[in-house]
C-alpha cells in the first residue's frame, strides 16, 4: 500500500514538472504573416513579344495556391479552349498555364488573375496580377475606362463582364448573342469601375453583362445588359457609364400540359398581358373556356367545358406580333371540387382589401349570401370587385382601427365555371391594428420631372409601397409598416405608370431611377418628412 502511494506521488510530481516546463517553453507564435507572395521570375518574361510558346510558368518566393479561378481569371481576348492552370486544389511555388487554344497572330493577350493568387499559409492575395504577351512585334497599350451601375437597384451586381466588340465588316448588333468579344475585363466582386487594357486602336461596341453562365455571350432570359448607344473610337480620353438592366424577355409559348380533368397549363416566357389562346380543334356546340394566371409561375390555366371526346387538338397562341401553333394530347384526370380561401390571413393593413380566391374560376357571387360584421355584430357595407385573370373577389370596406371583422359566406354564395357551388358556410376573420402602430412619410420632391413613380423598397429591392404623381411635388405614404426602407423615384418617360427597362436591339436605355439618401427606419406613431432632390 505504501509503495503504491509513493508511485502515485512520484507520477504526480513529474506531471507538474512537465507541465511547468511546457508552459515556460510555449512559443508565442510570432506575428501573423501579412505579406503577399512575390514573383521571382516568369518564363517567358511578362510583356514578351513574338510569343509562340504553349506554356507559361510563373515562379514565387513561397508556396501559393489558386482560389476561385473560374470567376477571378479574365483572359482578354477570350479563348475558345480554356487553358489548364496548375495548381488547382493544392500548393506550389509556381503557377503553370498550359495554352490549349490556337493563338491569333499579331494579337496582345492579357491574363488578369484578380485576387485568385494567394499564399498557402495566411492566404494573402497577390492582387490583380496581369501577365501580358503579344504574338506580334508590339504590345497593344490602349485602354477604355468607365463604371457600371444598376439601372434599377441601388447596388450593382458583382463580377460584371465589360466587353468590346470590334466594329468591322462582320459586325452586327446580334453579335452579343453569338460570338465572344474581342476584349474583356471584369469589375470583380467589390468594384464598380472597369478598365479594358492592352487593346489596339479601332472602332468598338461597348457592352456590359452579368455573365452568369460564363460563356461571354448575352442570355436575355437570365442576364442583365448595359450598352453605349454609339460606337466608341480608341484611343479615347472619355470615361463611360454603363447602366445594367434586365430586358423584358421576348414572348414565347411553351408546350401545354393537361393538369386537370378540363384544365390545361400553358407555360410562357415574357409578357403575358396580350397572350391569347384559341382551340383549333373540333368543339361541340356550347363549348366555352376561361383563362386564369398562376400566382407564382409564368403560366396560364385554360379551363374548358364540356369534356371533349377526342385524343388531341391544336392551340393557336398569339401575343401582339407572335403566333405559334402548339399540339396537345388530352389526358383523363380527376376533377376538383370548389375550394375557397382568403388571400390575407389574420391582420389586414389599411391599404389592403379582404380578398377571396378559389381553385376553380368564379362566375358569380350572390351578395345576399355574403355578410361582413364587426365585433358588435353590426353589418358593414361593402362593394365587390372581381379580377378574372387572378380569379379573385375583393371586398373593399371602410376599415376602422383596432377592429375585428367577420366575413360569413353562406352555402351556394359562389358559383364556379362548372356550375359548382360552395356547400358549406364559410367564416373568415380579420382584424386591424391601431393607426399608431404605423408610421407616415411625406416626401417633398425637388426638381421633379413629371410624371413620377415613387417607391419604398425593402433591403431585397421588393416594392412595398408605391405612389404615382403627375403634378404634385408632395407625396404621402400613410399607414406604413414600421421597418427599414429605401426611397427611389422612377422618371416615367412614356407615362405608362410603370418602370420600363431598356432594350438592347432597339437601342433603348432604361428609364431613369434615382435613390434618395438613406432614410431613417420608419417607426410606429411617427411622421417623417423627407426632402428628395432629383438632380439633372
CSV table of C-alpha atoms in Angstrom, one decimal, residues 59 87 93 115:
chain,number,residue,atom,x,y,z
A,59,UNK,CA,7.7,31.3,-60.0
A,87,UNK,CA,-2.0,24.1,-59.1
A,93,UNK,CA,6.0,27.5,-55.7
A,115,UNK,CA,-7.3,38.1,-56.4
